[in-house]
Coordinates of C-alpha atoms and ligand atoms in Angstrom, one line a residue:
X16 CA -119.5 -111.3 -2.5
X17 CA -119.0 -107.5 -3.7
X18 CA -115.8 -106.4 -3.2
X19 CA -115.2 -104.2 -0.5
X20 CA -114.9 -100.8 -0.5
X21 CA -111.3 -98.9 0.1
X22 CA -109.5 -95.7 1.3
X23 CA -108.6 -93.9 -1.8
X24 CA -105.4 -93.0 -0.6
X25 CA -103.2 -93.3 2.5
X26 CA -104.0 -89.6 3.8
X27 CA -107.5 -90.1 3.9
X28 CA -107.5 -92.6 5.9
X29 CA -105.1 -90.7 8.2
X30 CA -107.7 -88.1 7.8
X31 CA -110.7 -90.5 8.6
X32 CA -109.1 -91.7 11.6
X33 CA -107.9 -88.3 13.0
X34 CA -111.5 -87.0 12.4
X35 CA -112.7 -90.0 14.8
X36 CA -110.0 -89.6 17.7
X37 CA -110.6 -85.3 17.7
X38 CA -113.8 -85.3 19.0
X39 CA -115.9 -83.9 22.4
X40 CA -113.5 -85.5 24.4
X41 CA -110.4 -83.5 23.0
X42 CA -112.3 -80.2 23.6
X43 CA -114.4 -80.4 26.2
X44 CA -112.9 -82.7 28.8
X45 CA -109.2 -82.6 28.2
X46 CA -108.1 -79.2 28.9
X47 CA -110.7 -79.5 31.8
X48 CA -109.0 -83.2 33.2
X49 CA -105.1 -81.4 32.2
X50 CA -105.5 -78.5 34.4
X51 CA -107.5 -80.3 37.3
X52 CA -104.7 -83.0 37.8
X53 CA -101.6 -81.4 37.8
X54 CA -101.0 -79.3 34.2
X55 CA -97.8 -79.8 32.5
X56 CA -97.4 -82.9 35.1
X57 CA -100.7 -84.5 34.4
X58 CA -99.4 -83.9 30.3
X59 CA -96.1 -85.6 30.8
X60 CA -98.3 -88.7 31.8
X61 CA -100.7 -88.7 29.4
X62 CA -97.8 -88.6 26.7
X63 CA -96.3 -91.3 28.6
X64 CA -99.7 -93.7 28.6
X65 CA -100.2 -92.2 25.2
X66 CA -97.0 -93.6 23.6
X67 CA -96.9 -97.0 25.6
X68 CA -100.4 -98.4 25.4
X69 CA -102.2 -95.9 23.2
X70 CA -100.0 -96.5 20.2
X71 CA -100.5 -100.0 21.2
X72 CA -103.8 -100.8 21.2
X73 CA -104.2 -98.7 18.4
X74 CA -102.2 -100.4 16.1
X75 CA -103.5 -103.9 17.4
X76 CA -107.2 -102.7 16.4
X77 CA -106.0 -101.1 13.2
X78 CA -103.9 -104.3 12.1
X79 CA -107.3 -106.7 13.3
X80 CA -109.3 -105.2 10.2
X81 CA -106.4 -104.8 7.6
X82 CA -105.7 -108.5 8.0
X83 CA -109.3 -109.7 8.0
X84 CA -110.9 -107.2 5.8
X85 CA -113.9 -107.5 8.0
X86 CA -115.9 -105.3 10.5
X87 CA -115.3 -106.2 14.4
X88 CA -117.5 -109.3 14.6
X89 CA -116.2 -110.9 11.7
X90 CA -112.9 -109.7 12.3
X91 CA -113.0 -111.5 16.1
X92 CA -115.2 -114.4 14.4
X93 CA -112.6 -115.5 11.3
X94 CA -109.7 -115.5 13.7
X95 CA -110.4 -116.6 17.0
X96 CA -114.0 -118.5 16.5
X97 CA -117.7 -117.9 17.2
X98 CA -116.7 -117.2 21.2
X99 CA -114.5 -114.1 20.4
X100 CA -117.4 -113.0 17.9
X101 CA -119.3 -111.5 21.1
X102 CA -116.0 -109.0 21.7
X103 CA -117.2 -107.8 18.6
X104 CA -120.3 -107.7 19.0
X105 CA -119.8 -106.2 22.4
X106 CA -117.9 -102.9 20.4
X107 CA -121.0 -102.6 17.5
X108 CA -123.5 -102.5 20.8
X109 CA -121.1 -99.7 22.9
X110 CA -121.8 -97.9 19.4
X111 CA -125.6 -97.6 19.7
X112 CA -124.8 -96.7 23.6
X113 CA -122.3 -93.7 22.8
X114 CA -123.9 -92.6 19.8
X115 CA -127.3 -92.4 21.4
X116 CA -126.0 -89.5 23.9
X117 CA -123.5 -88.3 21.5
X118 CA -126.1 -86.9 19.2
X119 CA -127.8 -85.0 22.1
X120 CA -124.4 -83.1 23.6
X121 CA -123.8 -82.9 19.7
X122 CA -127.4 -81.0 19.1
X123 CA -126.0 -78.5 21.8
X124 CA -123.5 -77.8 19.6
X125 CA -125.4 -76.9 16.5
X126 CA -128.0 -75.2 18.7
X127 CA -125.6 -72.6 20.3
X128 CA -123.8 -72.2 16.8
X129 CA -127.2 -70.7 15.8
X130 CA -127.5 -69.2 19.6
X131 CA -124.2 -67.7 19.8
X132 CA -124.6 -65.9 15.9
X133 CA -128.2 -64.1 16.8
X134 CA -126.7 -62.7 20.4
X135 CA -129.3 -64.7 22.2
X136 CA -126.6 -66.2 24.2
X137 CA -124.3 -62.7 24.8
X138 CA -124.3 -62.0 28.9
X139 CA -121.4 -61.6 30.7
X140 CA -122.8 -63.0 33.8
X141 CA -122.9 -67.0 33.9
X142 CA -126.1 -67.3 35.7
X143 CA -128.1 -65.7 33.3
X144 CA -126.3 -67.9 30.9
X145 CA -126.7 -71.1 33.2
X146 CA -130.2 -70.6 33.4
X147 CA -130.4 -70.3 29.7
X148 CA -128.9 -73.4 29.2
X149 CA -130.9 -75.3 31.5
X150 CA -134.2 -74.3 30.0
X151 CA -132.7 -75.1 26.8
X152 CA -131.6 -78.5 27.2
X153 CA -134.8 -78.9 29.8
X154 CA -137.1 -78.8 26.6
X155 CA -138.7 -81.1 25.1
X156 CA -138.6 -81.1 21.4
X157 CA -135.7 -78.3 20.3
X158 CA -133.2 -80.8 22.2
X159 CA -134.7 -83.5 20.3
X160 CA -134.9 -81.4 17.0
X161 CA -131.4 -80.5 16.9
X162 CA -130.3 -83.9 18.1
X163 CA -132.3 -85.3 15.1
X164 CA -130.7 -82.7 12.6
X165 CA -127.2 -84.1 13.4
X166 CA -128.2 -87.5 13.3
X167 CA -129.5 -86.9 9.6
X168 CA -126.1 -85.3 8.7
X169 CA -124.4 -88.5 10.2
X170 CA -126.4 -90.8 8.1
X171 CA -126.3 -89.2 5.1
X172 CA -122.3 -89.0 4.9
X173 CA -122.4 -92.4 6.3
X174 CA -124.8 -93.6 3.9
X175 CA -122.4 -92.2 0.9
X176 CA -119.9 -94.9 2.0
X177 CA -116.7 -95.2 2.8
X178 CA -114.6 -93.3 -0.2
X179 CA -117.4 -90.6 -0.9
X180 CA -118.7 -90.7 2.3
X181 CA -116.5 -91.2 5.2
X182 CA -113.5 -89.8 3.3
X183 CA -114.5 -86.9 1.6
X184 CA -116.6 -85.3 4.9
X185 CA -113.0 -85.7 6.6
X186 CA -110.9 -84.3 4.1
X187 CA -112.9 -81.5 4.3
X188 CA -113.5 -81.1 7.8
X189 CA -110.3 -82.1 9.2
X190 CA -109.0 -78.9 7.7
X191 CA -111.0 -76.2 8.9
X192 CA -111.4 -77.8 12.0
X193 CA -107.8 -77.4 12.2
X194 CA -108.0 -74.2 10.5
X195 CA -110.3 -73.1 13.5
X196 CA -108.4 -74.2 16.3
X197 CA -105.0 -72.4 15.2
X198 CA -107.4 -69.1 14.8
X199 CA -108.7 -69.2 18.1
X200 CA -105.5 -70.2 19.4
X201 CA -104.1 -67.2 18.2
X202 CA -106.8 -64.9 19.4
X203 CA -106.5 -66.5 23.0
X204 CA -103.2 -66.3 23.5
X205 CA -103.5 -62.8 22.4
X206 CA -105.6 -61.7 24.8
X207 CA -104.4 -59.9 28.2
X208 CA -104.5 -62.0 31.1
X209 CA -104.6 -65.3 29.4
X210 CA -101.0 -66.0 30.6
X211 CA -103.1 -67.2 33.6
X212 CA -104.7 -69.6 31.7
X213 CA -101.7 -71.0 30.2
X214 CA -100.0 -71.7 33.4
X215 CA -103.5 -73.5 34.7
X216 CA -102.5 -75.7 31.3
X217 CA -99.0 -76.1 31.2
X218 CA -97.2 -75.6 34.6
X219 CA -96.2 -79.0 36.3
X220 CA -97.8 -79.5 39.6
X221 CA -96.5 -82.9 41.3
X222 CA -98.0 -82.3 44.3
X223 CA -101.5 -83.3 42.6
X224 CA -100.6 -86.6 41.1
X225 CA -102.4 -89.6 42.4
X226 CA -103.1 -92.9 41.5
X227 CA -106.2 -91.4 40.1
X228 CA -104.0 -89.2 38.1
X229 CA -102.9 -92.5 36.4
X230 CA -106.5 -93.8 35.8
X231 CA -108.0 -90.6 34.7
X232 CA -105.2 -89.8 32.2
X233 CA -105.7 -93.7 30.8
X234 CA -109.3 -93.0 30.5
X235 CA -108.9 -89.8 28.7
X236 CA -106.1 -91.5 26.3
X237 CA -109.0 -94.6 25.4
X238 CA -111.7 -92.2 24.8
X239 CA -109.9 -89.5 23.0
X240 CA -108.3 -92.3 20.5
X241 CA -111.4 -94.1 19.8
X242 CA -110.3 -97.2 21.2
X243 CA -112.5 -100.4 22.4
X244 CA -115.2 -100.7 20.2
X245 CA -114.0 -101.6 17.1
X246 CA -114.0 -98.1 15.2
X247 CA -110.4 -98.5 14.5
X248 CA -110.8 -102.3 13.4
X249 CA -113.6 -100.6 10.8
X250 CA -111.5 -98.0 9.5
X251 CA -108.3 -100.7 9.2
X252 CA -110.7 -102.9 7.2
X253 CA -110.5 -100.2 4.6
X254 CA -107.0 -100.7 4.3
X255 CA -105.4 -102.8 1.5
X256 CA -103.6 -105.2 3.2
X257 CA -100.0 -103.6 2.0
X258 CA -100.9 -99.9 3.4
X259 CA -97.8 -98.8 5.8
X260 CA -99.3 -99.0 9.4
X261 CA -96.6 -96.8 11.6
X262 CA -96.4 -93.6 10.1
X263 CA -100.3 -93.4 10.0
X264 CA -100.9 -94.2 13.4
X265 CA -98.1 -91.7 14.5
X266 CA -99.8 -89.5 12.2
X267 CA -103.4 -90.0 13.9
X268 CA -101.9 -89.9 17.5
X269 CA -100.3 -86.8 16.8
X270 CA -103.1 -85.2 15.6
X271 CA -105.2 -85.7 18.6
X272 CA -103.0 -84.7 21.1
X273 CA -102.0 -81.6 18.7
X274 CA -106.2 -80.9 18.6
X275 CA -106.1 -81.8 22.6
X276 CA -103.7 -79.2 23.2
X277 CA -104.7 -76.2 21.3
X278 CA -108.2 -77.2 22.4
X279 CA -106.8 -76.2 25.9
X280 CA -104.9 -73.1 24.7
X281 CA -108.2 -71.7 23.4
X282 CA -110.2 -72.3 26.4
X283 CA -108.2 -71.6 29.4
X284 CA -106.6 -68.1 28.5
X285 CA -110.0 -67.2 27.2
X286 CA -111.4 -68.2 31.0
X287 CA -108.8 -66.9 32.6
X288 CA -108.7 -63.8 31.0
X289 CA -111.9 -62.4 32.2
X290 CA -112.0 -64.2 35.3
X291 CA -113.6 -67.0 35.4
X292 CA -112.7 -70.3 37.1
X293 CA -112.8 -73.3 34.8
X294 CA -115.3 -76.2 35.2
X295 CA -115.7 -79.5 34.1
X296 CA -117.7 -80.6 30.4
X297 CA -121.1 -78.9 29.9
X298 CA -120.7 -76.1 32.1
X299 CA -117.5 -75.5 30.9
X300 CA -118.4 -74.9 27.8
X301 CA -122.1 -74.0 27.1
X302 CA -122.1 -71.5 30.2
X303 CA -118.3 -70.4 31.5
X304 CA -117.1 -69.9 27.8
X305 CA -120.3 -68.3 26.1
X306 CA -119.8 -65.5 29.4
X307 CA -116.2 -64.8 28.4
X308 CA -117.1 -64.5 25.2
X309 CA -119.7 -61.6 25.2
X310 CA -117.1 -60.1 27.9
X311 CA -114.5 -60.2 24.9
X312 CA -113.7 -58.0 21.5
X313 CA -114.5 -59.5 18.5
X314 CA -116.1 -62.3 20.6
X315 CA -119.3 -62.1 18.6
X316 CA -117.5 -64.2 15.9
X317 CA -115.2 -66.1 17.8
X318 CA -118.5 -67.5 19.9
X319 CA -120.1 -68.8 16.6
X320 CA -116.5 -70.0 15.4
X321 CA -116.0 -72.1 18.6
X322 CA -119.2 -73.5 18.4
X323 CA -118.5 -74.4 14.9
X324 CA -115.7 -75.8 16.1
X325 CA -117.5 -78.5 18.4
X326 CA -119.7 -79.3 15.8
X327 CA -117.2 -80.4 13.4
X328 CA -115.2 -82.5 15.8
X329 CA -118.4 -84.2 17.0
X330 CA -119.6 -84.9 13.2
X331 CA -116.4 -86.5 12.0
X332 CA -116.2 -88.7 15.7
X333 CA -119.6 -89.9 15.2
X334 CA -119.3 -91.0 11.2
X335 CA -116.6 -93.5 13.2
X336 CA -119.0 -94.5 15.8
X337 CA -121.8 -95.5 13.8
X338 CA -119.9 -97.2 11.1
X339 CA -118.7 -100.2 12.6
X340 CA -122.4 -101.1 12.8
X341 CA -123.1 -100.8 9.6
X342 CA -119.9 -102.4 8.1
X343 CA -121.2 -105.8 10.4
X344 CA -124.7 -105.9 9.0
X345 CA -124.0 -105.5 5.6
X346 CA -120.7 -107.7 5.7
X347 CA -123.0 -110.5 7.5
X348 CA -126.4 -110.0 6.8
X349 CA -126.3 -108.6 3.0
X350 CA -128.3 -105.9 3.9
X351 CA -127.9 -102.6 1.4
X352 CA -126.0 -99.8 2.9
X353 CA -128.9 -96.8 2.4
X354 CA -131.2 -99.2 4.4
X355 CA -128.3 -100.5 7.5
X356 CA -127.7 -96.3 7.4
X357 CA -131.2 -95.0 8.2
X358 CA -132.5 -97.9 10.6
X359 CA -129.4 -98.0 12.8
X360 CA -129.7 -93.7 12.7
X361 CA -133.1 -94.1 13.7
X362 CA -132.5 -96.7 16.2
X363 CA -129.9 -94.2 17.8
X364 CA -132.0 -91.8 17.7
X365 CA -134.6 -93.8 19.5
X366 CA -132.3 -94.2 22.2
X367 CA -131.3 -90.8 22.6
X368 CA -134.8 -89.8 22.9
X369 CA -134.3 -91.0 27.0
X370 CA -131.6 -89.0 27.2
X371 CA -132.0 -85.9 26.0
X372 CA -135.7 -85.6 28.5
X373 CA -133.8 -86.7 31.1
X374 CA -131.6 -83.4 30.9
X375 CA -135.2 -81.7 32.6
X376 CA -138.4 -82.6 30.6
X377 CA -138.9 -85.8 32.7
X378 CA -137.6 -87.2 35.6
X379 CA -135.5 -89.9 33.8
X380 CA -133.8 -91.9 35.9
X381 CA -132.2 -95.3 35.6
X382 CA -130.0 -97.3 38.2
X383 CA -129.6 -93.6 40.2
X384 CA -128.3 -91.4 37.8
X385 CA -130.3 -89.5 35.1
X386 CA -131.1 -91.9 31.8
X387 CA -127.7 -89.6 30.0
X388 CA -125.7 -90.3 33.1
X389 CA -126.3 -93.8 32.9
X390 CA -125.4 -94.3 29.2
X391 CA -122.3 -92.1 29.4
X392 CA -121.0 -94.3 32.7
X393 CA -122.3 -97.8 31.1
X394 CA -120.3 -96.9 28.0
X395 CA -117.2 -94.7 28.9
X396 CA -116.8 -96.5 32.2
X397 CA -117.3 -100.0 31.4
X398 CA -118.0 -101.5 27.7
X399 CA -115.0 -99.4 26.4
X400 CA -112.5 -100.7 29.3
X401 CA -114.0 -104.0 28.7
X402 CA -113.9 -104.3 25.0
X403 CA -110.2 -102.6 24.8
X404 CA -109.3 -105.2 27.4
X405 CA -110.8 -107.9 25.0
X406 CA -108.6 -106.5 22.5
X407 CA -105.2 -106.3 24.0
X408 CA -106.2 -110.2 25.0
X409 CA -106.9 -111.2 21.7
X410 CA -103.9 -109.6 20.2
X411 CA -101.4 -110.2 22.7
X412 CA -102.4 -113.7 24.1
X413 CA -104.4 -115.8 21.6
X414 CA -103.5 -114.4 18.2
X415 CA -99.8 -114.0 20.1
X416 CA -97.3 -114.6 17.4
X417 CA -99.2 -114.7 14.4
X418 CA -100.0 -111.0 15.4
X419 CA -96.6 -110.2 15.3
X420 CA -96.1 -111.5 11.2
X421 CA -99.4 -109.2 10.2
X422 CA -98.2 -106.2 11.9
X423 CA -95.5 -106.1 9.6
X424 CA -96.7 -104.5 6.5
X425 CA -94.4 -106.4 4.3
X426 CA -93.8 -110.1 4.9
X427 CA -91.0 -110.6 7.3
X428 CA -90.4 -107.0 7.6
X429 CA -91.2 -107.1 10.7
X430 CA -90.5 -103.6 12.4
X431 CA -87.7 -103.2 15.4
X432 CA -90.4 -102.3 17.6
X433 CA -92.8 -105.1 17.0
X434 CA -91.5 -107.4 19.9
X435 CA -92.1 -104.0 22.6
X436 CA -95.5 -104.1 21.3
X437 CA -96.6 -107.6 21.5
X438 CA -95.5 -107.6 25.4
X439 CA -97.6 -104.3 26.1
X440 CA -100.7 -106.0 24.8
X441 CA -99.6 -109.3 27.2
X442 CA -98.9 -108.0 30.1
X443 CA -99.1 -104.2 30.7
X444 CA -102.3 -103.3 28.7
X445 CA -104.1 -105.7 30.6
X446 CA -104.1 -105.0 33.7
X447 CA -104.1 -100.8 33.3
X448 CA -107.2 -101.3 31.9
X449 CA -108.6 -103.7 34.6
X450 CA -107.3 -100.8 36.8
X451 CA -109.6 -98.4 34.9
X452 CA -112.4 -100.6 35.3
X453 CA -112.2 -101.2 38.9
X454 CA -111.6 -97.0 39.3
X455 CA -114.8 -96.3 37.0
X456 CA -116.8 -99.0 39.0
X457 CA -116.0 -98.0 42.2
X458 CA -114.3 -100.9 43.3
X459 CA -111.3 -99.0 44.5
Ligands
LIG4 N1 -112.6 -90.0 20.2 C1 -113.8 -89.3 20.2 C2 -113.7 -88.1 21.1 O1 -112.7 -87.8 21.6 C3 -115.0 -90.1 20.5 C4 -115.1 -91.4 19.7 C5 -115.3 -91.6 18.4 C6 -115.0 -92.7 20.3 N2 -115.3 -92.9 18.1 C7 -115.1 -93.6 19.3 C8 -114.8 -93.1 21.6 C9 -115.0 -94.9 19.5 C10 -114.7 -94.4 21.9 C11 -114.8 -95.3 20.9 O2 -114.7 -87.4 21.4

């Protein structure tokens, strides 16, 4: 057996781990979800679920591959048996499922980067602009074509592995994607009006908070950390088995709420400011924002730069989703990187084809929602639930005790928090996140 590869250093593993939890979901759904549930209330809550089970399942995942050295399956398979394999197997599947409509929203990106740079995307008024971006995303092949571009600039850093690869695209990313977000931030909360936006954000309203507050913020804090498929188990297997485990996950959560919330104090003063109303995801911000834009000085550059923006927060998230199938299959199988790389891309790829028609070009439609829809619910609404719920069972229940002498990163130095963390994953974890799944299903 080769050996296997490592983090060259602490930081960029930080890095490589940030770069997976600030994605989409930090830019495009969280300041929509904050403001819609309550602002500064809906916040408090998702710090809360943030700190308690966040940090938790986090570190369990993280601590699963620094132990075992292995990708999800074998990490599941070497400690609890050939049954708790499938929980693995379960995460490198979800993987192909998020990917595959990943890519597309991620093609968007790119596309309007080049949009937003020639003008071709400049009215003020957001039905011209909706009707742009329907006939956009209704076409066949430029969807498809810029879907395909991004999953070629996933593969390739993939393919370069984990040091040269993985690491370097982050340390380089990570940077001026923060770099970006403080520059817009600045310009937003600059502009007149924007104050508006700000309160939408930020100011507590109680009277909003539901029990679907609760579920919708636990959601959010899953997604947005990468949790339930086995990315973080991945990106722990390329820890030596010494590397200090709490600062970096403090580290890593603090950087994705930090993205989360400057990701909301670009977009909502920007909204507000010239009068719009915000909206959830897409609309949000391939019609609402590009409007607000052309209405704004200087917004020829700060267009492109937001779009940028996207881009880079989507390409770091997906290196993470892919590579927990390709650290199984040439763990298990042997198989060469290079070749694991470009067949699981193109298999991706393949299954984003569905998705990306069913925006318009066909009438796609699977179980009553459009072929995107479908992958989107099957994977944000149940495998992740599922598979985090596997998790916190594993950890908490079965592996129990022993968990408790490999979280500490010396032996016996076990930290003063460890025993708060081992009863999370027992007995709160589990049944928020059966909660989740019986909101997401429609059960209650
Ligand atoms: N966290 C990323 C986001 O906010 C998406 C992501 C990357 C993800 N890897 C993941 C989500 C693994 C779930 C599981 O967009």
């Amino acid at each position: 057996m080769t050996t296997r590869e490592h983090w060259g250093s602490r930081l960029g593993f930080v890095m490589a781990a940030a770069g997976s939890a600030v994605g989409l979901g930090n830019i495009w759904r969280f300041p929509y979800t904050a403001g819609e549930n309550g602002g500064g209330a809906f916040l408090l809550i998702y710090l809360g679920i943030i700190a308690v089970f966040g940090v938790s399942v986090l570190l369990a995942e993280i601590v699963l591959g620094r132990v075992t050295q292995r990708n999800p399956v074998g990490a599941f398979k070497q400690l609890g048996g050939p049954v708790w394999a499938l929980a693995g197997l379960l995460g490198v599947i979800t993987g192909f499922v998020i990917l595959s409509f990943y890519i597309v929203v991620a093609g968007w990106t790119l596309a309007y980067v080049g949009f937003s740079t020639t003008g071709a995307v400049s009215s003020t008024d957001p039905a011209v602009l909706e009707s742009q971006f329907g006939a956009f995303v209704g076409g066949t092949w430029a969807p498809l074509g810029y879907a395909a571009v991004f999953m070629v600039l996933v593969a390739v850093t993939v393919a370069g592995g984990i040091g040269r690869g993985i690491e370097r695209a982050n340390k380089v990313l990570m940077p001026l994607l923060f770099l970006l977000l403080i520059a817009l931030a600045v310009r937003a909360l600059t502009l007149p009006g924007g104050g508006a936006g700000v309160a939408f954000l930020l100011q507590p309203d109680f009277s909003k908070v539901s029990g679907a507050t609760f579920s919708a913020a636990l959601a959010q804090a899953f997604f947005s950390l990468s949790l339930g498929m086995g990315t973080m188990i991945t990106y722990g297997s390329y820890l030596g088995r010494h590397d200090r485990l709490g600062v970096a996950s403090g580290a890593i959560i603090s950087l994705d709420v930090l993205a989360a919330m400057l990701a909301g104090l670009v977009i909502m003063p920007v909204v507000f400011a010239f009068g719009f109303s915000p909206s959830a995801g897409a609309g949000l911000t391939f019609i609402t924002l590009p409007a607000a834009f052309a209405a704004m000085p200087g917004g020829t550059l700060i267009a492109p730069a937001f779009f940028l923006l996207l881009a880079v927060a989507a390409l770091t998230s997906a290196l993470s989703i892919l590579e927990p199938a390709i650290s199984w299959l040439t763990d298990e199988r042997g198989w060469s990187r290079p070749r694991t790389v470009w067949a699981c891309a193109l298999l991706c790829f393949a299954l984003g084809v569905p998705s990306s028609l069913s925006m318009g070009a066909a009438d796609l439609t699977l179980f009553g929602r459009t072929f995107f829809d479908t992958m989107d619910f099957a994977a944000t609404g149940v495998m992740l639930p599922v598979g985090a719920l596997l998790t916190s069972i594993f950890v908490g229940w079965f592996w129990g005790h022993r968990a408790l002498v490999e979280l500490a990163d010396t032996p016996g130095a076990d930290p003063w928090w460890s025993r708060a963390w081992l009863l999370i994953l027992r007995f709160i974890a589990p049944p928020a996140l059966v909660l989740i799944l019986l909101q997401s299903t429609g059960v209650i």
